[in-house]
XYZ file of C-alpha atoms in Angstrom:
305
model
C 120.703 127.644 96.174
C 119.078 131.003 96.936
C 118.709 132.272 100.480
C 114.925 132.064 100.130
C 115.087 128.368 99.209
C 117.496 127.684 102.068
C 115.142 129.493 104.464
C 112.195 127.436 103.221
C 114.124 124.179 103.625
C 115.032 125.025 107.219
C 111.504 126.175 108.038
C 110.254 122.800 106.818
C 112.526 121.161 109.388
C 110.992 123.273 112.166
C 107.309 123.110 111.165
C 104.922 120.362 110.148
C 103.840 120.420 106.504
C 100.349 121.751 107.164
C 101.823 124.666 109.135
C 103.620 126.308 106.217
C 101.989 127.849 103.124
C 103.274 129.717 100.078
C 101.762 132.666 98.180
C 98.807 132.720 100.565
C 96.382 135.612 99.806
C 96.349 137.923 102.809
C 92.729 138.851 102.064
C 91.907 135.435 103.564
C 93.684 136.324 106.811
C 92.691 139.913 107.665
C 89.302 141.328 108.619
C 89.403 143.973 105.836
C 89.318 141.090 103.280
C 91.894 142.728 100.998
C 95.593 142.226 100.329
C 97.956 140.383 98.032
C 99.893 137.185 98.767
C 102.429 136.510 101.491
C 105.547 134.773 100.180
C 105.647 132.397 103.157
C 102.976 131.949 105.837
C 103.772 129.868 108.920
C 101.711 128.709 111.909
C 103.882 128.021 114.976
C 102.350 125.700 117.567
C 104.716 126.409 120.489
C 107.133 129.071 121.692
C 110.215 127.112 120.625
C 108.973 127.185 117.026
C 108.440 130.948 117.231
C 112.009 131.460 118.431
C 113.375 129.156 115.703
C 111.425 131.037 113.019
C 112.753 134.411 114.206
C 116.334 133.138 114.304
C 116.015 131.661 110.805
C 114.637 134.922 109.442
C 117.605 136.737 110.948
C 120.042 134.138 109.590
C 118.712 134.498 106.051
C 118.049 138.244 106.313
C 114.336 137.785 105.688
C 111.641 140.210 106.769
C 108.953 138.787 109.043
C 105.585 140.044 110.213
C 103.525 138.801 113.175
C 99.817 138.229 112.537
C 97.120 137.631 115.124
C 93.446 137.799 114.185
C 94.154 140.177 111.291
C 92.102 143.070 112.618
C 93.369 146.660 112.696
C 95.447 145.796 109.631
C 95.538 146.742 105.953
C 97.741 144.714 103.600
C 98.511 146.341 100.262
C 97.562 144.690 96.973
C 101.118 143.581 96.171
C 101.247 141.443 99.296
C 104.094 140.806 101.725
C 107.643 139.735 100.941
C 109.257 137.470 103.494
C 107.575 135.474 106.249
C 104.210 136.059 107.922
C 103.960 134.333 111.306
C 100.325 133.675 112.166
C 99.580 132.951 115.830
C 96.169 131.340 115.436
C 97.482 127.987 116.743
C 98.854 129.636 119.886
C 95.540 130.501 121.524
C 95.346 128.716 124.894
C 93.684 130.506 127.801
C 93.985 129.491 131.457
C 92.709 130.973 134.703
C 94.714 131.002 137.941
C 92.926 132.623 140.882
C 92.233 136.221 139.802
C 94.542 136.035 136.785
C 93.888 135.088 133.176
C 96.907 133.934 131.146
C 96.285 133.998 127.399
C 98.551 133.061 124.520
C 99.047 135.696 121.857
C 96.626 134.224 119.312
C 93.683 133.981 121.712
C 90.746 136.051 120.477
C 89.610 138.831 122.795
C 86.034 137.547 122.726
C 87.268 134.148 123.980
C 89.326 135.759 126.759
C 86.215 137.705 127.768
C 84.169 134.484 127.858
C 86.722 132.681 130.024
C 86.885 135.648 132.389
C 83.102 135.571 132.717
C 83.117 131.826 133.444
C 85.619 132.466 136.244
C 83.567 135.407 137.603
C 86.417 137.827 136.935
C 85.615 141.462 136.212
C 87.589 144.071 134.301
C 87.913 142.741 130.753
C 84.374 143.453 129.584
C 85.508 146.456 127.507
C 87.240 144.063 125.083
C 84.241 141.823 124.389
C 83.573 143.345 120.978
C 87.085 144.185 119.802
C 87.756 141.850 116.834
C 91.388 141.152 117.635
C 93.751 138.835 119.475
C 95.327 139.336 122.895
C 98.803 139.736 121.393
C 97.795 142.542 119.069
C 95.666 144.186 121.743
C 98.570 144.176 124.192
C 100.989 145.509 121.584
C 98.854 148.553 120.733
C 97.111 148.989 124.110
C 93.730 148.411 122.507
C 90.690 149.806 124.228
C 86.992 150.614 124.031
C 84.188 151.946 126.241
C 86.503 153.674 128.737
C 88.706 150.616 129.231
C 92.046 149.545 127.777
C 94.702 146.858 128.118
C 96.845 149.063 130.371
C 94.089 148.794 133.003
C 94.325 145.012 133.307
C 97.731 143.751 132.109
C 100.009 142.479 134.867
C 102.875 141.098 132.740
C 103.745 139.988 129.229
C 106.097 137.314 127.880
C 107.802 138.480 124.682
C 110.542 137.481 122.246
C 113.019 140.092 121.023
C 114.440 140.226 117.491
C 117.446 138.153 118.613
C 115.152 135.321 119.733
C 115.511 135.957 123.494
C 112.596 135.435 125.896
C 111.822 138.464 128.086
C 109.169 138.939 130.760
C 107.901 142.524 131.004
C 105.977 143.975 133.933
C 103.171 146.479 133.498
C 105.623 149.276 134.306
C 108.120 147.981 131.717
C 105.455 148.136 129.005
C 105.229 151.959 129.032
C 101.609 151.942 127.880
C 100.313 155.043 126.108
C 97.413 155.794 123.781
C 97.435 152.922 121.250
C 101.088 152.320 122.066
C 103.451 150.219 124.167
C 107.160 149.416 124.420
C 106.379 146.254 122.417
C 105.937 148.469 119.353
C 109.020 150.555 120.134
C 111.376 147.553 120.264
C 109.554 145.269 117.794
C 109.018 142.628 120.463
C 106.731 139.677 119.755
C 104.073 138.966 122.386
C 103.812 135.273 123.280
C 101.422 135.503 126.224
C 99.737 138.111 128.376
C 98.793 137.829 132.042
C 95.736 139.837 133.096
C 94.942 140.664 136.718
C 91.189 140.962 137.176
C 88.740 141.288 140.071
C 86.432 138.704 141.615
C 82.836 139.763 141.066
C 79.290 138.561 140.571
C 79.080 136.799 137.191
C 75.540 138.071 136.521
C 76.749 141.680 136.763
C 79.662 140.898 134.452
C 77.357 139.293 131.898
C 74.958 142.249 132.055
C 77.850 144.596 131.271
C 79.040 142.398 128.366
C 75.509 142.187 126.948
C 75.103 145.963 127.223
C 78.385 146.679 125.413
C 77.578 144.070 122.749
C 74.210 145.728 122.086
C 75.878 149.149 121.820
C 78.458 147.823 119.385
C 75.872 146.038 117.234
C 73.702 149.144 117.018
C 76.486 151.627 116.262
C 79.111 149.783 114.217
C 78.869 148.431 110.633
C 79.527 144.816 111.573
C 77.780 143.508 108.457
C 80.748 144.682 106.354
C 84.441 143.823 106.339
C 86.560 146.472 108.039
C 89.540 146.833 110.341
C 87.607 148.523 113.127
C 88.099 152.239 113.770
C 90.136 153.558 110.871
C 91.638 156.639 112.532
C 93.166 157.443 115.896
C 91.227 159.891 118.034
C 92.727 163.375 117.587
C 93.246 165.232 120.851
C 90.147 167.203 121.706
C 88.025 165.675 118.930
C 86.316 162.492 117.769
C 87.442 161.244 114.375
C 83.988 159.992 113.378
C 82.309 163.336 114.105
C 84.953 165.277 112.180
C 84.480 162.992 109.179
C 80.699 163.259 109.370
C 80.804 167.055 109.763
C 83.069 167.198 106.705
C 80.195 165.697 104.703
C 82.014 162.439 104.036
C 79.525 159.913 105.446
C 78.815 157.447 102.621
C 81.705 158.765 100.515
C 83.197 155.987 98.403
C 86.254 155.149 96.336
C 85.854 151.976 94.305
C 84.611 149.289 96.685
C 85.581 151.236 99.822
C 83.154 153.509 101.664
C 82.932 155.702 104.743
C 80.263 153.843 106.696
C 76.836 155.469 106.803
C 76.353 153.822 110.204
C 79.553 155.133 111.818
C 81.769 157.625 110.009
C 84.841 156.477 111.945
C 84.807 153.232 109.951
C 85.924 152.698 106.378
C 84.311 149.516 105.103
C 84.841 147.067 102.270
C 81.532 146.885 100.411
C 82.605 143.531 99.000
C 84.917 144.224 96.090
C 87.345 146.817 97.455
C 91.065 146.726 96.827
C 93.626 147.923 99.320
C 94.284 150.845 96.972
C 90.610 151.849 97.163
C 90.854 151.942 100.945
C 94.155 153.837 100.953
C 92.810 156.394 98.472
C 89.718 156.911 100.623
C 91.853 157.306 103.758
C 93.888 159.987 101.962
C 90.733 161.754 100.776
C 89.279 161.804 104.309
C 92.541 163.138 105.746
C 92.675 165.898 103.103
C 89.079 167.049 103.615
C 89.249 167.066 107.424
C 92.537 168.979 107.325
C 91.167 171.563 104.886
C 87.870 172.061 106.709
C 88.920 171.847 110.359
C 92.742 172.072 110.337
C 92.927 168.744 112.192
C 95.334 165.971 111.213
C 93.890 162.451 111.193
C 96.304 159.549 111.530
C 95.390 155.936 110.722
C 94.858 153.637 113.654
C 94.934 150.807 111.129
C 98.413 149.445 110.526
C 99.348 149.534 106.824
C 101.889 147.001 105.547
C 103.013 145.284 102.358
C 103.795 146.436 98.854
C 101.780 148.127 96.128
C 100.774 145.933 93.204
């Protein structure tokens, strides 16, 4: 029996039948709506299952990839070999005094809503980020002059050996779109946020204001992965792209948004290759015209077709 078949058999002992899929198209699981199939897709429902999955992948020398809400991600057209671990069934959120404790798969919009209900201020910046708390913590996501580093108190993670580790804010070594979670390939299980008691009407006003700004400035009517490029020091990626004359530039079904040049969008029939080719074109033009290097903020994984 092959190692892959042995891995599948053991995964079936750990997970219920509906929580394991085969050859699942990743375009159905990421916000860009592109990407080939994942060999094995699993949905853990508790932390013990996560640890078992990681240990089995190590035992059978299988690659694994952790998936939250599928934003900020581009999967290539050939798909993903190995195991994709999707955290959508680990999404509980609870409030304790001035703290919000959210499991990795909890959507940022839901964490924002629960914070508002509890009259807790500080997480409004995340109301429109289309991701999960695990992914946001991992990459220190941010918007509108706020970021995860401002509000995270501690994080529970699993290392690649399957050990549980609790990290303090200081341990996390937050930087621009970076944390120690990325450095050591930890897996975030839950994040504890420390917020501030405040008037709920003021919090809601701030959320409504940021939501209006996002709706008016971002191409939310199209599939995308959010901001495509990291902000280069001293510049704004969107302005550089616009000044390079690339607004509306397309490759296949991919296009530089005419609403916000910092976004590459899927017009409906894009392939991952279309998007990658457009990213490369944008990088080339901005480098030639302004001598500035643009680096993708979007994480690119998988194999070419």
